[in-house]
């Protein structure tokens, strides 16, 4: 899996494998993993180190950390990133650098001073920013930043310089200066929206860029002989003249273009930068980045959820980018560069732009990926994204259900060398993915099934049987040694969910629809009330579908916002805007208490006040029932298993407990990894690290 010049690479992609000089260091190709969070940070240093090392193994020439807090006056608890506050934080970073260097890649560190983006909930230090102003975070923390004095600015420069020296001593090859995504203090100083200072750091663009200039110069002076100094800068705050415009950023690069060793360009807010495929296409930032290369001789890196090598080549050949910056595509497939190099483009596990990875960081859990179930399990569970251990004692497996759980189990079991039969009731691969990817804005999600289909059909030891709805008798008769039940779930028709733990009152003549009805082509007409007690994406997507089909839609949710949980996928603002613009009649903080034939009773979740809304039909998006009857029946007949040669029966994915698609691919993968492995009993099912206790 090494980069091999004599490989069967398509010569069209040769340009992607050219080395590029970045100041004092050289990147071996143009595949550049830009900084990205992972939910592990300082809590899970070995997980993060292995994850980055795997990407180096997969062929990326530059691998960066997530943002690294440089000082306790600027930390972003509850979000878990890396820290370099003092020497004690260095060992975990050294581990990461070593893992990256082992595979001949460059290690970069994104030093960050959050300023007005860090409420300092953990350190209790007073936040500092360009001016006195409230902290700007995802939650409205009731804390203000204090305007930095000139002495504070001198302190900040010293802290950044010290962090740069520590980073160099950890072995990093690139030491970043960061001002993008609304996170770095440099952006806050640059923008006339957040900087209304009247001293030499405010006013003109030259003054607002003074801190950036000084910090670049400090960093170059401190470590520039050995380390490259890239700047990660926003390309637009998207506030019009109120904030930093794309033209002003071009002027900044006009002034400082030759100072750093590389320009890494991205958006002024994370939501815009990491837009989901529902709202942003591949290469969505192209127009905002185009022309920057004419302002500097230094290499330029940009992002755009690049998964197509042809788009990557176009970015380089048309003079827009020198490096193909990837965060999510490198998460979904850490071996993307090697696969292009080896002429295996069809094996790329393309990112679907769902932002489940982001939710790990947003929730304080740990990141996971819909497409790559091994992400952040590389160290915890010793899972490699490309390699499976050889099969264990048994020889064959029957997987029932070709949804994401069943398909991933089949793919991975096949790689282990088992004989696998995949039985699917319908005539198609994909299960829920096939249905959901036909909904507005979700077509890219089809890649979950497409990738696995590609991988399954080329394995001679795997057979798929369509039109095969199996029952218990058949499964017992077939006598496979291992049975994996991945039969999915069904949306409930009785309104049971978070608001109603028992069926809600529904009139016999009411027209009730479920998401399954809509996805299978049974759609209502006229006035439709959609009750979303699920709070993730599907309710709003179905509302969009109904509006497309000409329905008048009332969207009712007990939450304060539409699709409330999508704040964690950075989509909530885009979703609510879309529904408003499409003309949906939105009712927040409302519960449905009764469904009549042509009206629905809704209740204010605070006051209990009742209203009646006219509706010809109601779509209930409340919760799902696992399709586990096959599993339960097999369990009750356990005494018959041995006679039929059956050793194990397991239920996985939505059939076990309905959840997002990423949970299903993970469940399928886990099943394949653990088959025939020793039972770990009550042991914690993964490795973890504990806080190092002080000696006293
Ligand atoms: P998951 O997300 O857990 O993979 P899905 O609902 O996406 O679940 O997929 C479940 C798949 O199982 C569907 O394609 C469905 O047609 C199939 N299926 C359900 N019951 C049976 C059965 N008894 N025999 C074979 N296939 C089944
Ligand atoms: Fe891409 Fe979704 Fe994986 Fe994130 S979780 S890398 S968006 S496929």
XYZ file of C-alpha atoms and ligand atoms in Angstrom:
731
model
C 0.000 0.000 0.000
C 2.935 2.330 -0.525
C 3.014 5.043 -3.188
C 4.594 3.148 -6.019
C 5.586 5.114 -9.124
C 5.347 1.956 -11.189
C 1.761 1.459 -10.068
C -1.176 1.125 -12.380
C -2.186 4.734 -11.751
C -4.123 6.467 -14.505
C -1.689 8.999 -15.984
C -4.451 11.633 -15.886
C -3.871 11.755 -12.139
C -0.081 12.105 -12.250
C -0.289 15.783 -11.427
C -1.795 14.899 -8.033
C 1.355 12.999 -7.134
C 3.840 15.777 -7.816
C 5.886 16.933 -4.823
C 5.320 20.506 -3.641
C 7.708 22.660 -1.621
C 6.222 24.357 1.467
C 8.906 26.678 2.867
C 11.659 24.497 4.335
C 9.769 21.204 3.863
C 8.526 19.227 0.874
C 5.199 17.453 0.589
C 5.461 14.265 -1.465
C 2.127 14.801 -3.233
C -0.841 17.181 -3.349
C -3.141 15.310 -0.937
C -3.406 17.513 2.107
C -5.442 16.585 5.158
C -6.523 19.946 6.483
C -7.105 20.320 10.224
C -10.265 18.608 11.449
C -11.753 17.793 14.822
C -12.541 14.260 15.910
C -14.147 14.494 19.336
C -11.127 12.748 20.891
C -8.582 15.540 21.386
C -6.818 15.754 24.733
C -9.098 13.048 26.212
C -8.108 10.328 23.721
C -4.542 11.087 22.586
C -3.667 7.575 21.429
C -6.886 7.300 19.425
C -6.108 10.572 17.708
C -2.470 9.608 17.094
C -3.401 6.279 15.479
C -6.153 7.893 13.396
C -3.677 10.431 11.980
C -1.036 7.750 11.468
C -3.488 5.644 9.450
C -4.031 8.585 7.126
C -0.286 8.867 6.621
C -0.287 5.180 5.751
C -3.088 5.881 3.274
C -0.921 8.267 1.296
C -1.728 11.817 2.457
C 1.397 13.951 2.232
C 0.419 16.421 4.948
C -1.618 15.473 8.022
C -2.760 18.196 10.384
C -4.124 18.195 13.910
C -7.452 19.725 14.836
C -7.301 23.163 16.453
C -4.844 23.121 19.349
C -5.505 25.484 22.222
C -2.326 27.374 23.064
C -3.214 28.956 26.397
C -5.727 28.546 29.261
C -7.103 32.029 28.636
C -8.599 30.571 25.500
C -10.179 27.141 25.662
C -13.434 25.891 24.248
C -14.872 23.472 26.788
C -17.149 21.541 26.413
C -15.649 20.830 22.981
C -12.701 18.469 23.178
C -9.748 19.511 21.035
C -6.010 19.256 21.598
C -4.007 21.404 23.991
C -0.490 22.769 24.063
C -0.654 24.899 27.169
C 2.717 23.819 28.509
C 5.421 21.151 28.218
C 3.214 18.545 29.894
C 0.936 18.560 26.855
C 3.774 17.617 24.528
C 4.004 13.801 24.879
C 0.593 13.105 23.326
C 1.487 15.336 20.396
C 4.845 13.614 19.993
C 2.987 10.303 19.740
C 0.931 11.706 16.893
C 3.929 13.175 15.074
C 5.747 9.849 15.300
C 2.727 7.988 13.909
C 2.613 10.388 10.952
C 6.367 10.373 10.291
C 6.438 6.590 10.315
C 4.724 6.704 6.922
C 6.796 9.476 5.446
C 4.173 12.231 5.721
C 4.488 15.757 7.105
C 2.826 16.587 10.417
C 1.126 19.956 10.846
C -0.315 21.620 13.942
C -3.072 24.219 13.952
C -2.284 26.533 16.862
C -5.381 28.373 17.941
C -6.221 31.243 20.215
C -10.014 31.322 20.276
C -10.463 34.786 21.751
C -14.123 35.748 21.675
C -15.037 32.189 20.717
C -13.805 30.639 23.967
C -15.987 31.062 27.069
C -13.286 29.443 29.285
C -15.842 27.374 31.151
C -13.069 25.042 32.323
C -10.131 27.356 33.031
C -12.306 30.197 34.456
C -9.911 32.718 32.937
C -11.327 35.937 31.542
C -11.653 35.598 27.747
C -9.837 38.165 25.625
C -10.776 39.580 22.238
C -10.382 42.663 20.083
C -13.114 44.485 21.983
C -15.559 44.136 24.866
C -18.182 41.817 23.488
C -20.245 38.714 24.251
C -18.649 35.344 23.597
C -19.808 33.975 20.246
C -20.361 30.231 20.479
C -23.029 27.754 19.418
C -24.638 28.221 22.835
C -25.304 31.707 24.116
C -22.831 31.526 27.001
C -23.538 34.458 29.330
C -19.898 35.558 29.281
C -18.119 38.477 27.665
C -14.593 38.809 26.336
C -12.514 41.722 27.510
C -10.893 44.066 24.989
C -7.184 43.242 24.802
C -4.803 45.952 25.923
C -1.527 46.406 24.086
C 0.068 44.422 26.898
C -2.443 41.591 26.350
C -1.499 41.587 22.680
C 2.178 41.331 23.586
C 1.301 38.428 25.903
C -0.666 36.708 23.156
C 2.289 37.010 20.778
C 4.559 35.451 23.395
C 2.106 32.598 24.081
C 1.823 31.871 20.370
C 5.584 31.962 19.956
C 6.089 29.604 22.898
C 3.495 27.223 21.496
C 5.237 27.318 18.111
C 8.556 26.405 19.742
C 6.939 23.552 21.654
C 5.289 22.376 18.429
C 8.653 22.368 16.664
C 10.156 20.448 19.580
C 7.350 17.890 19.281
C 8.587 17.331 15.733
C 5.874 19.095 13.730
C 6.864 20.115 10.200
C 4.153 22.752 9.722
C 3.130 25.241 12.417
C -0.080 27.054 11.613
C -1.313 30.574 12.190
C -5.121 30.303 12.297
C -7.882 32.765 11.526
C -10.949 31.087 10.051
C -14.314 29.478 10.912
C -15.038 32.285 13.389
C -12.713 30.469 15.806
C -9.324 32.176 15.644
C -8.630 35.558 17.262
C -6.890 36.616 14.068
C -10.200 36.510 12.214
C -11.803 38.553 14.988
C -9.138 41.234 14.616
C -9.354 41.195 10.810
C -13.099 41.726 10.634
C -14.523 45.207 11.033
C -17.614 43.479 12.474
C -15.744 42.231 15.549
C -12.959 44.813 15.633
C -13.915 48.424 16.163
C -10.695 49.353 17.956
C -9.335 52.815 17.515
C -5.646 52.016 18.122
C -3.084 50.658 15.679
C -4.879 47.264 15.673
C -8.223 48.669 14.464
C -9.634 50.822 11.696
C -7.907 50.357 8.340
C -7.450 46.891 6.898
C -3.710 47.303 7.360
C -4.267 47.924 11.072
C -6.741 45.077 11.440
C -4.215 42.776 9.735
C -1.392 43.923 12.039
C -1.847 41.066 14.519
C -1.839 38.540 11.679
C 1.360 40.040 10.277
C 3.050 40.078 13.681
C 2.089 36.505 14.523
C 3.270 35.222 11.146
C 6.577 37.076 11.655
C 6.941 35.813 15.234
C 6.268 32.226 14.174
C 8.644 32.404 11.209
C 11.296 33.901 13.446
C 10.827 31.253 16.136
C 10.568 28.081 14.019
C 10.679 29.105 10.360
C 14.143 27.674 9.706
C 12.847 24.162 10.321
C 9.059 24.343 10.042
C 6.776 25.664 7.343
C 4.376 28.362 8.568
C 0.972 28.117 6.837
C -1.853 30.554 7.455
C -5.406 29.247 7.586
C -7.538 32.182 6.619
C -11.211 32.702 5.986
C -12.297 33.536 2.435
C -15.470 35.410 3.342
C -17.535 36.078 6.455
C -20.657 36.097 4.271
C -22.067 39.125 6.098
C -21.720 41.527 3.205
C -20.068 44.806 4.121
C -20.795 44.260 7.830
C -17.979 41.702 8.015
C -14.860 40.628 6.183
C -15.614 40.290 2.482
C -13.914 38.090 -0.075
C -12.413 41.217 -1.666
C -10.937 42.378 1.638
C -9.378 38.946 2.156
C -7.838 39.245 -1.308
C -6.422 42.602 -0.190
C -4.946 40.944 2.920
C -3.206 38.405 0.719
C -2.130 41.242 -1.571
C -0.377 42.786 1.470
C 0.981 39.673 3.177
C 1.036 37.171 0.301
C 4.727 36.261 0.565
C 5.048 36.224 4.367
C 3.793 32.706 5.234
C 4.828 29.509 3.450
C 1.314 28.450 2.420
C -2.223 29.834 2.322
C -4.956 27.484 3.461
C -8.288 29.024 2.521
C -11.637 28.233 4.015
C -14.878 29.832 5.181
C -15.511 32.304 7.989
C -17.958 29.961 9.696
C -17.814 26.209 10.190
C -21.401 25.683 8.965
C -20.528 27.269 5.646
C -17.187 25.499 5.374
C -18.444 22.026 6.205
C -21.811 22.244 4.499
C -23.642 18.949 4.079
C -24.231 17.496 0.628
C -27.884 18.449 1.074
C -26.881 22.087 0.853
C -23.418 22.190 -0.770
C -21.941 20.394 -3.751
C -18.384 19.190 -4.193
C -16.012 22.136 -4.795
C -18.605 24.591 -3.452
C -15.937 27.157 -2.495
C -14.384 27.300 -5.957
C -15.565 30.767 -6.937
C -14.430 32.269 -3.631
C -10.947 30.752 -3.922
C -10.412 31.307 -7.632
C -7.773 33.939 -8.358
C -6.060 33.763 -4.955
C -3.078 32.020 -6.492
C -2.422 35.113 -8.609
C -1.885 37.100 -5.387
C 0.948 34.958 -4.039
C 3.746 32.676 -5.173
C 3.140 30.483 -2.109
C 1.155 27.269 -2.445
C -2.587 27.491 -1.924
C -4.766 24.795 -0.378
C -8.547 24.804 -0.448
C -11.333 22.424 0.503
C -14.621 21.350 -1.083
C -15.440 17.806 0.040
C -13.357 16.544 -2.864
C -13.822 12.861 -3.644
C -13.516 12.838 -7.423
C -9.922 12.660 -8.715
C -11.047 14.389 -11.901
C -12.293 17.402 -9.929
C -9.012 17.397 -7.996
C -7.008 17.433 -11.226
C -9.159 20.270 -12.554
C -8.484 22.298 -9.387
C -4.740 21.952 -9.908
C -4.592 22.236 -13.699
C -6.839 25.278 -13.837
C -4.539 27.043 -11.386
C -7.035 27.326 -8.522
C -5.258 25.141 -5.948
C -1.822 23.602 -5.389
C -3.035 21.208 -2.727
C -6.290 19.271 -2.509
C -7.435 19.992 1.017
C -9.649 17.298 2.531
C -11.092 16.741 5.963
C -14.253 14.644 5.521
C -13.059 12.764 2.395
C -9.985 11.723 4.389
C -12.203 10.524 7.240
C -14.483 8.497 4.960
C -11.469 7.037 3.178
C -8.047 7.457 4.771
C -6.611 5.510 1.812
C -8.027 7.794 -0.880
C -4.593 8.901 -2.214
C -3.217 5.371 -2.354
C -6.319 4.123 -4.129
C -5.907 6.752 -6.839
C -2.216 5.940 -7.032
C -2.890 2.246 -7.400
C -5.522 2.684 -10.106
C -8.316 1.661 -7.724
C -10.536 4.712 -8.001
C -13.662 2.540 -7.837
C -12.583 1.369 -4.372
C -12.740 4.876 -2.894
C -15.228 5.038 -0.030
C -16.622 8.434 -0.897
C -17.781 10.810 1.805
C -21.544 11.350 1.613
C -21.489 14.789 3.238
C -23.826 13.844 6.092
C -21.744 15.469 8.876
C -22.238 12.650 11.347
C -18.488 13.052 11.952
C -19.127 16.617 13.133
C -21.716 15.445 15.653
C -19.025 13.640 17.648
C -17.311 16.943 18.276
C -20.516 18.893 18.828
C -21.900 16.485 21.396
C -18.689 15.775 23.321
C -18.912 12.107 22.333
C -16.341 10.829 19.897
C -16.577 11.240 16.140
C -17.871 8.468 13.951
C -18.332 8.235 10.202
C -21.247 6.806 8.236
C -18.963 5.488 5.514
C -15.918 4.491 7.565
C -16.949 2.571 10.687
C -13.319 2.287 11.773
C -12.893 6.047 12.242
C -11.712 6.717 15.816
C -11.682 2.971 16.464
C -8.223 2.499 14.906
C -6.585 2.408 18.340
C -9.584 1.794 20.635
C -10.446 -1.436 18.852
C -7.431 -1.962 16.627
C -9.601 -1.586 13.541
C -7.765 -0.807 10.319
C -9.926 0.777 7.595
C -8.625 -1.529 4.871
C -7.527 -4.706 6.588
C -9.580 -7.373 8.353
C -8.185 -10.220 10.412
C -8.489 -13.726 8.914
C -11.640 -15.655 9.677
C -12.056 -17.690 12.851
C -13.167 -21.262 13.514
C -16.478 -21.304 11.650
C -16.833 -21.130 7.883
C -20.101 -19.542 6.838
C -22.608 -16.818 7.649
C -26.137 -16.001 6.534
C -26.816 -12.265 6.635
C -30.514 -11.401 6.412
C -31.224 -7.909 5.050
C -29.174 -5.840 2.597
C -29.468 -2.460 4.273
C -26.360 -0.629 5.492
C -25.891 -2.972 8.467
C -26.251 -6.164 6.454
C -24.176 -4.885 3.545
C -21.294 -3.734 5.745
C -21.353 -7.004 7.674
C -21.294 -8.929 4.384
C -18.473 -6.847 2.882
C -16.292 -7.184 5.945
C -17.072 -10.875 6.590
C -16.185 -11.606 2.979
C -12.826 -9.910 3.438
C -12.183 -12.095 6.469
C -12.664 -15.127 4.227
C -16.057 -16.430 5.340
C -18.529 -17.874 2.852
C -21.353 -15.379 3.101
C -24.931 -15.554 1.834
C -26.780 -12.235 1.894
C -30.566 -12.666 1.644
C -32.688 -9.640 0.798
C -36.490 -9.516 0.629
C -36.583 -6.878 -2.110
C -34.854 -6.770 -5.474
C -32.345 -4.154 -4.373
C -29.348 -3.442 -2.242
C -29.474 -0.547 0.168
C -32.484 -0.908 2.480
C -33.327 2.469 3.962
C -30.407 4.105 2.132
C -31.986 3.315 -1.231
C -35.269 4.890 -0.119
C -33.803 7.900 1.663
C -31.361 8.749 -1.113
C -34.354 9.266 -3.428
C -35.566 12.120 -1.178
C -34.843 15.788 -1.915
C -31.161 16.637 -1.405
C -30.069 13.185 -0.255
C -28.974 11.531 -3.518
C -25.294 11.494 -2.479
C -26.217 9.204 0.412
C -26.651 6.437 -2.156
C -22.871 6.053 -1.963
C -23.289 4.086 1.284
C -24.936 1.326 -0.701
C -23.039 1.822 -3.997
C -19.620 1.444 -2.358
C -20.647 -1.709 -0.520
C -22.326 -3.216 -3.565
C -19.086 -2.698 -5.549
C -17.074 -4.385 -2.853
C -19.521 -7.255 -2.331
C -19.937 -8.240 -5.970
C -16.243 -8.695 -6.499
C -15.863 -11.224 -3.714
C -16.221 -14.794 -4.975
C -17.018 -16.098 -1.497
C -20.105 -13.853 -1.161
C -23.489 -14.496 -2.797
C -26.505 -12.202 -2.690
C -30.029 -13.562 -3.044
C -32.728 -11.010 -3.869
C -36.483 -11.606 -3.653
C -35.692 -13.723 -0.629
C -37.855 -12.798 2.333
C -36.771 -15.443 4.791
C -38.769 -16.882 7.645
C -37.609 -18.809 10.687
C -38.217 -22.232 9.162
C -36.115 -21.444 6.122
C -33.288 -20.097 8.215
C -33.281 -23.199 10.395
C -33.381 -25.430 7.326
C -30.514 -23.676 5.566
C -28.322 -24.468 8.525
C -25.678 -21.754 8.227
C -23.305 -21.738 11.174
C -23.840 -18.062 11.922
C -26.929 -15.940 11.336
C -26.908 -12.125 11.324
C -30.357 -10.556 11.347
C -30.210 -7.060 9.844
C -33.842 -6.642 8.886
C -34.138 -2.936 9.713
C -37.064 -1.088 11.218
C -40.456 0.435 10.390
C -41.792 3.882 11.211
C -44.640 3.732 13.706
C -48.173 4.650 12.679
C -49.506 5.255 16.189
C -47.599 8.398 17.151
C -45.518 6.717 19.847
C -42.315 8.642 20.357
C -40.861 11.085 22.842
C -44.141 12.939 23.428
C -46.411 9.899 23.465
C -45.143 6.803 25.204
C -48.484 5.135 24.429
C -50.427 5.481 21.144
C -51.898 8.948 20.638
C -55.667 9.436 20.133
C -56.274 8.998 16.394
C -59.775 8.926 14.830
C -60.566 5.768 12.822
C -61.238 7.795 9.677
C -58.072 9.934 9.950
C -55.621 9.725 7.043
C -52.345 8.697 8.620
C -49.089 8.373 6.715
C -45.649 7.307 7.875
C -42.238 8.122 6.401
C -42.204 4.575 4.970
C -45.446 5.292 3.097
C -44.010 8.467 1.597
C -40.703 6.822 0.674
C -42.550 3.957 -0.972
C -44.570 6.329 -3.126
C -47.808 6.527 -1.117
C -48.153 10.270 -0.649
C -51.012 12.418 0.643
C -52.533 15.389 -1.160
C -54.026 18.688 -0.019
C -53.463 20.027 3.499
C -50.931 17.881 5.315
C -49.773 18.209 8.892
C -46.361 16.668 9.558
C -45.613 15.973 13.211
C -41.860 15.736 13.788
C -41.079 14.185 17.148
C -37.870 12.676 15.700
C -35.922 15.953 15.435
C -33.232 14.786 13.001
C -33.289 15.283 9.214
C -36.118 13.057 7.951
C -39.093 15.185 9.063
C -37.935 18.315 7.257
C -36.830 16.356 4.186
C -40.289 14.807 3.933
C -41.899 18.233 4.379
C -39.810 19.365 1.431
C -40.965 16.349 -0.580
C -44.607 17.076 0.214
C -44.262 20.719 -0.791
C -42.587 19.602 -4.046
C -45.629 17.415 -4.655
C -47.965 20.352 -4.224
C -49.182 19.804 -0.647
C -49.839 22.620 1.800
C -47.662 21.645 4.748
C -47.970 22.484 8.437
C -44.794 21.418 10.229
C -45.385 20.792 13.931
C -42.580 20.049 16.373
C -42.364 20.013 20.175
C -38.820 21.410 19.875
C -37.974 25.104 19.739
C -36.560 24.804 16.217
C -37.104 22.680 13.129
C -34.948 19.501 13.062
C -33.379 20.518 16.348
C -30.667 17.816 16.490
C -29.261 18.970 13.157
C -27.521 21.751 15.038
C -24.962 18.975 15.513
C -24.591 18.417 11.762
C -24.277 22.184 11.247
C -27.479 22.144 9.173
C -30.202 23.489 11.421
C -30.018 27.055 10.097
C -30.055 25.896 6.476
C -32.991 23.534 7.079
C -35.221 26.039 8.831
C -34.424 28.668 6.192
C -35.368 26.242 3.443
C -38.714 25.360 5.027
C -39.531 29.022 5.611
C -38.655 29.842 2.015
C -40.721 26.937 0.714
C -43.714 28.335 2.567
C -44.179 25.647 5.237
C -46.446 26.724 8.071
C -44.121 26.089 11.021
C -45.370 25.493 14.576
C -42.604 25.057 17.170
C -43.004 24.006 20.840
C -46.242 22.249 19.917
C -47.291 18.674 20.567
C -50.001 16.849 18.614
C -52.592 15.647 21.131
C -55.375 14.300 18.900
C -55.814 13.512 15.208
C -59.339 13.883 13.801
C -60.560 13.147 10.261
C -59.959 16.672 8.949
C -58.228 18.486 11.794
C -55.498 18.061 14.362
C -55.401 19.273 17.940
C -52.039 20.749 18.939
C -50.945 21.807 22.390
C -48.356 24.369 23.526
C -45.616 22.386 25.298
C -45.242 25.180 27.896
C -48.782 26.320 28.663
C -50.901 23.400 27.517
C -53.036 25.807 25.436
C -54.906 23.909 22.710
C -55.353 24.951 19.064
C -56.996 23.185 16.162
C -55.338 23.052 12.719
C -57.168 21.924 9.594
C -55.507 18.920 7.911
C -56.691 16.319 5.405
C -53.799 14.010 6.239
C -51.193 13.616 8.930
C -47.627 12.365 8.570
C -46.300 10.960 11.826
C -42.516 11.147 12.171
C -42.191 9.939 15.722
C -40.187 6.727 16.175
C -39.442 3.355 14.612
C -40.096 -0.241 15.636
C -37.228 -2.661 15.166
C -38.054 -5.463 12.691
C -36.767 -8.075 15.093
C -39.475 -10.760 14.939
C -37.207 -13.134 13.014
C -34.513 -12.773 15.629
C -36.919 -13.200 18.534
C -38.429 -16.348 16.995
C -35.000 -17.833 16.370
C -34.037 -17.069 19.950
C -37.035 -18.935 21.303
C -35.969 -21.986 19.278
C -32.383 -22.003 20.500
C -32.621 -25.677 21.522
C -33.025 -26.552 17.806
C -29.940 -24.678 16.625
C -27.421 -27.455 17.188
C -29.467 -29.930 15.108
C -29.300 -27.482 12.209
C -25.611 -26.723 12.673
C -26.298 -23.182 13.909
C -23.743 -21.763 16.338
C -24.789 -18.139 16.668
C -27.704 -15.816 15.917
C -27.243 -12.076 16.328
C -29.396 -9.030 15.596
C -27.774 -5.825 14.375
C -28.421 -2.334 13.087
C -31.924 -0.884 13.059
C -33.375 -4.330 13.743
C -31.628 -4.188 17.107
C -32.322 -0.518 17.902
C -33.155 2.081 15.232
C -30.582 4.868 14.890
C -28.837 6.895 12.156
C -27.219 5.063 9.225
C -23.748 5.458 10.758
C -24.855 3.297 13.662
C -25.931 0.578 11.206
C -22.633 0.483 9.276
C -20.803 0.398 12.602
C -22.979 -2.469 13.841
C -22.378 -4.426 10.639
C -18.655 -3.881 10.841
C -18.497 -4.778 14.493
C -20.374 -7.995 13.887
C -17.875 -8.977 11.191
C -14.888 -8.099 13.382
C -16.139 -9.974 16.426
C -17.385 -13.185 14.817
C -15.560 -16.187 16.277
C -13.477 -13.932 18.522
C -13.237 -14.873 22.215
C -16.110 -13.533 24.310
C -14.773 -10.623 26.349
C -17.442 -11.060 28.996
C -17.983 -7.953 31.078
C -14.750 -6.277 29.968
C -14.968 -2.708 28.593
C -15.284 -3.329 24.842
C -12.540 -0.891 23.829
C -9.216 0.495 24.998
C -9.247 3.832 26.707
C -6.945 6.274 28.426
C -7.361 7.636 31.889
C -6.367 10.921 33.415
C -2.809 10.742 34.726
C -3.165 11.092 38.505
C -0.959 13.664 40.182
C 1.463 12.192 42.683
C -0.286 14.100 45.452
P -30.262 -1.275 8.640
O -30.163 0.219 8.663
O -30.217 -1.866 10.010
O -29.288 -1.895 7.711
P -32.508 -1.281 6.717
O -33.934 -1.051 7.070
O -31.805 -0.257 5.932
O -31.743 -1.634 8.084
O -32.398 -2.609 5.892
C -33.076 -3.770 6.224
C -33.208 -4.639 4.962
O -33.662 -5.930 5.363
C -34.213 -4.113 3.955
O -33.615 -4.054 2.677
C -35.339 -5.188 3.968
O -35.932 -5.369 2.693
C -34.622 -6.435 4.412
N -35.444 -7.436 5.099
C -36.332 -7.216 6.105
N -36.867 -8.389 6.524
C -36.291 -9.353 5.783
C -36.415 -10.792 5.752
N -37.235 -11.433 6.566
N -35.661 -11.473 4.852
C -34.800 -10.824 4.023
N -34.658 -9.484 4.010
C -35.384 -8.755 4.878
Fe -18.370 12.197 5.223
Fe -20.519 11.644 6.676
Fe -18.208 10.307 7.067
Fe -18.400 12.828 7.815
S -19.570 11.117 8.629
S -16.723 11.907 6.690
S -19.677 13.674 6.223
S -19.490 10.256 5.258
